[in-house]
Short mmCIF file of C-alpha atoms in Angstrom, two decimals:
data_model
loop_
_atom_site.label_atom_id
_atom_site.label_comp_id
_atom_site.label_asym_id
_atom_site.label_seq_id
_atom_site.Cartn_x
_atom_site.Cartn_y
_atom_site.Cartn_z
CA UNK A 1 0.00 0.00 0.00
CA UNK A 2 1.47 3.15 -1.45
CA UNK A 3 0.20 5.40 1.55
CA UNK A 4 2.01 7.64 4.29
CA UNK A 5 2.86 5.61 7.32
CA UNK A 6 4.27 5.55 10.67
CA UNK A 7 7.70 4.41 11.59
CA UNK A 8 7.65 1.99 14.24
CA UNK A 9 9.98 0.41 16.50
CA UNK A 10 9.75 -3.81 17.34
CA UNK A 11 12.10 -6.38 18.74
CA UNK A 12 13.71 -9.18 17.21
CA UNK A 13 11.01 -11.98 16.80
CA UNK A 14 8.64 -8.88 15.40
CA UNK A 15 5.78 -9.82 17.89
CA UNK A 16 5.17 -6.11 19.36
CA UNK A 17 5.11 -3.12 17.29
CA UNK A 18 4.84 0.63 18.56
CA UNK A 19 4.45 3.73 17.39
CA UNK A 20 3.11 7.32 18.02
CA UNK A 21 -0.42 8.40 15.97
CA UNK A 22 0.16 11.97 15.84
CA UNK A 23 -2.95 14.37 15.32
CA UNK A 24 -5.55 16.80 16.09
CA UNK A 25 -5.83 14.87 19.65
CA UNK A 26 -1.57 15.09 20.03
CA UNK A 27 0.31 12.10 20.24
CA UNK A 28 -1.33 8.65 21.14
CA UNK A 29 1.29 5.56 21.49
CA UNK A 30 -0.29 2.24 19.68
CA UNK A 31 0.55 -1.12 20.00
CA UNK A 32 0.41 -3.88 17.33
CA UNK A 33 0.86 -7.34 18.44
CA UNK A 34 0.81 -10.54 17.04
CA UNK A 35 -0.11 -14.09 19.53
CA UNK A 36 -0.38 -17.13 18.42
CA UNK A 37 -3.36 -18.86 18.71
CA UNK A 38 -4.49 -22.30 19.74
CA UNK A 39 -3.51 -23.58 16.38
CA UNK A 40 0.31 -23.40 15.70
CA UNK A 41 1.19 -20.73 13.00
CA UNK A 42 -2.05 -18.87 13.18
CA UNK A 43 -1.63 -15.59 15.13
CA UNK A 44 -3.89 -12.81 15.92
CA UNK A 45 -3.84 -9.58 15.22
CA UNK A 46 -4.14 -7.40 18.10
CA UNK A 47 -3.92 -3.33 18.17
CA UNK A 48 -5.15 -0.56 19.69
CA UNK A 49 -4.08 2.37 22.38
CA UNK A 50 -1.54 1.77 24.62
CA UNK A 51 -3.23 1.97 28.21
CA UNK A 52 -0.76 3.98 29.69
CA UNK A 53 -1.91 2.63 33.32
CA UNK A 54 -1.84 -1.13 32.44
CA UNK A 55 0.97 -0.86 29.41
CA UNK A 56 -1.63 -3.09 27.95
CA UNK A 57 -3.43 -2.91 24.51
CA UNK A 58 -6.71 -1.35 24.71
CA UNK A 59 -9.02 -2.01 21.56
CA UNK A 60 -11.99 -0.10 22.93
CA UNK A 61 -10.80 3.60 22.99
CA UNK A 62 -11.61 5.94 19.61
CA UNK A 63 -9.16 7.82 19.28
CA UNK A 64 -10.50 10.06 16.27
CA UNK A 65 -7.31 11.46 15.51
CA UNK A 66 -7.87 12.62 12.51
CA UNK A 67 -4.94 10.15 10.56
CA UNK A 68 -6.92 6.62 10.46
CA UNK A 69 -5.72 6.10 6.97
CA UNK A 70 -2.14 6.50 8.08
CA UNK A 71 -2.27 4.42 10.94
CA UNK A 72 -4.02 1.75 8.51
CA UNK A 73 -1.27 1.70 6.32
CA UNK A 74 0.86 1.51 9.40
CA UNK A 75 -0.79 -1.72 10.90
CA UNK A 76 -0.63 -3.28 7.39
CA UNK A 77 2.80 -2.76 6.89
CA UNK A 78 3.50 -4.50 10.24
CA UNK A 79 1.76 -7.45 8.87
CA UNK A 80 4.65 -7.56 5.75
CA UNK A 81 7.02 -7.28 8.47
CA UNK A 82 5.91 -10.08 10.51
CA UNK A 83 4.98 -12.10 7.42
CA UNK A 84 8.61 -11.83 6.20
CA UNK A 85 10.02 -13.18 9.35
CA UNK A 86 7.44 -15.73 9.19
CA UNK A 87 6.50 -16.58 5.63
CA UNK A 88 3.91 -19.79 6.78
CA UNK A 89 2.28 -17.84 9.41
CA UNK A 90 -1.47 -16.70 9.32
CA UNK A 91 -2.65 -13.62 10.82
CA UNK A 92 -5.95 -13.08 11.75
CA UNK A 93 -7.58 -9.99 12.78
CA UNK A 94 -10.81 -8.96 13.79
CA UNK A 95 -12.53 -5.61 15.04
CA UNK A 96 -13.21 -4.99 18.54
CA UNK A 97 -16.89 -3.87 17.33
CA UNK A 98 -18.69 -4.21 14.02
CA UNK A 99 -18.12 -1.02 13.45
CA UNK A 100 -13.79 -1.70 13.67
CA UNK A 101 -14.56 -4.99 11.70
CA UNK A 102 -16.30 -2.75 8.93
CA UNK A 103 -13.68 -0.25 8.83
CA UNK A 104 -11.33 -2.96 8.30
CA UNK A 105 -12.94 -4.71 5.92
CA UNK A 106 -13.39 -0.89 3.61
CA UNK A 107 -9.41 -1.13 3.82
CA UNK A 108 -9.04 -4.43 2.48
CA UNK A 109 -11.67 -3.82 -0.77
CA UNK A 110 -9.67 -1.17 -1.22
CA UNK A 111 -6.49 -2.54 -1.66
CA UNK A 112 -7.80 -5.85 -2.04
CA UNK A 113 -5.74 -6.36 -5.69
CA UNK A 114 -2.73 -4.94 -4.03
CA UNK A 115 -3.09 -6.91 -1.30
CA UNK A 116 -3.69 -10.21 -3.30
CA UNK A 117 -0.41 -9.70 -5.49
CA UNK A 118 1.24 -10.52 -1.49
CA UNK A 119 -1.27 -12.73 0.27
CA UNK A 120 -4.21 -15.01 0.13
CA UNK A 121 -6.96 -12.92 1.69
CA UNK A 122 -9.90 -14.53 3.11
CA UNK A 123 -12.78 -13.59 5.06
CA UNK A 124 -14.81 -15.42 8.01
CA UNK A 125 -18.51 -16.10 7.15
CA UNK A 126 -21.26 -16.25 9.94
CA UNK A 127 -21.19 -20.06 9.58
CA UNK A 128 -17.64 -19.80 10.68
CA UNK A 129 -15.92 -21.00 7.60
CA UNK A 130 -13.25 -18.94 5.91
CA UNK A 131 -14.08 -18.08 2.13
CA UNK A 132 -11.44 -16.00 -0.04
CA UNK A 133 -12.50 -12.62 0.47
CA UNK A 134 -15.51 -11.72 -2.19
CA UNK A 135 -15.82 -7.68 -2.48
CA UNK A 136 -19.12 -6.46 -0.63
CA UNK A 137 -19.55 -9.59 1.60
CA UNK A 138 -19.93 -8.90 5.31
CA UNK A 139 -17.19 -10.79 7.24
CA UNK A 140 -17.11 -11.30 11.00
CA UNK A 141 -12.63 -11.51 10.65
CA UNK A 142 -9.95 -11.78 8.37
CA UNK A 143 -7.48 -14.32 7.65
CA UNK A 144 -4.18 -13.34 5.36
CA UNK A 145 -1.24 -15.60 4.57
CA UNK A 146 1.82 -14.69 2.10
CA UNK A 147 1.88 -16.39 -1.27
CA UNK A 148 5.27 -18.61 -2.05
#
């Protein structure tokens, strides 16, 4: 995705991503962090606000700080990152709300053929079964693995 992004810093395994959203509401640390799940090489995709109490992620706050397509771009480069370092991995992500999960959904049909020259994109049906992502479907998460 040819857009402006955020620098970031990360460790070595590229599990934890941070960097500053910087807007009309000042500067607002986020965290993007991949776990893996229950199955082995499937990891989700978690981000949001840095809770500066906890130092935990905090997927509930909205921010509204006036660069969402920039901090899109930002998250979406982190998943090229980790996908590098981990070329068999698959990295789900999911909204916090419907209304998340629908932003993030507009970002992928957006890039979707940009996106596809990288990854297999799929989306999760209500019947719980992954499909490869069909533009103007409602999906409840996304599923994204590099090509060979």
């Amino acid at each position: 995705m040819n857009y402006p992004r955020y620098e970031y810093a990360t460790e070595d395994e590229l599990n934890i991503f941070e960097f500053d959203s910087i807007g009309n509401k000042g500067k607002v640390t986020k965290i993007i962090q991949y776990t893996e799940m229950s199955i082995k090489g499937y990891f989700n995709l978690g981000f949001g606000d840095l809770d500066l109490e906890t130092k935990e992620i905090n997927d509930e706050i909205v921010t509204n700080n006036g660069d969402g397509q920039k901090v899109l771009a930002t998250v979406v480069s982190t998943v090229y990152a980790f996908t590098a370092k981990k070329p068999d991995a698959y990295v789900y992500a999911t909204g916090s709300n419907e209304a998340r999960t629908r932003l993030y959904r507009m970002g992928i049909t957006n890039n979707l053929e940009e996106l596809k020259r990288d990854f297999y994109v799929y989306g999760l049906r209500n019947d719980e079964e992954f499909e490869s992502f069909v533009l103007g479907e409602d999906y409840l998460g996304f599923l994204v693995t590099r090509k060979k």
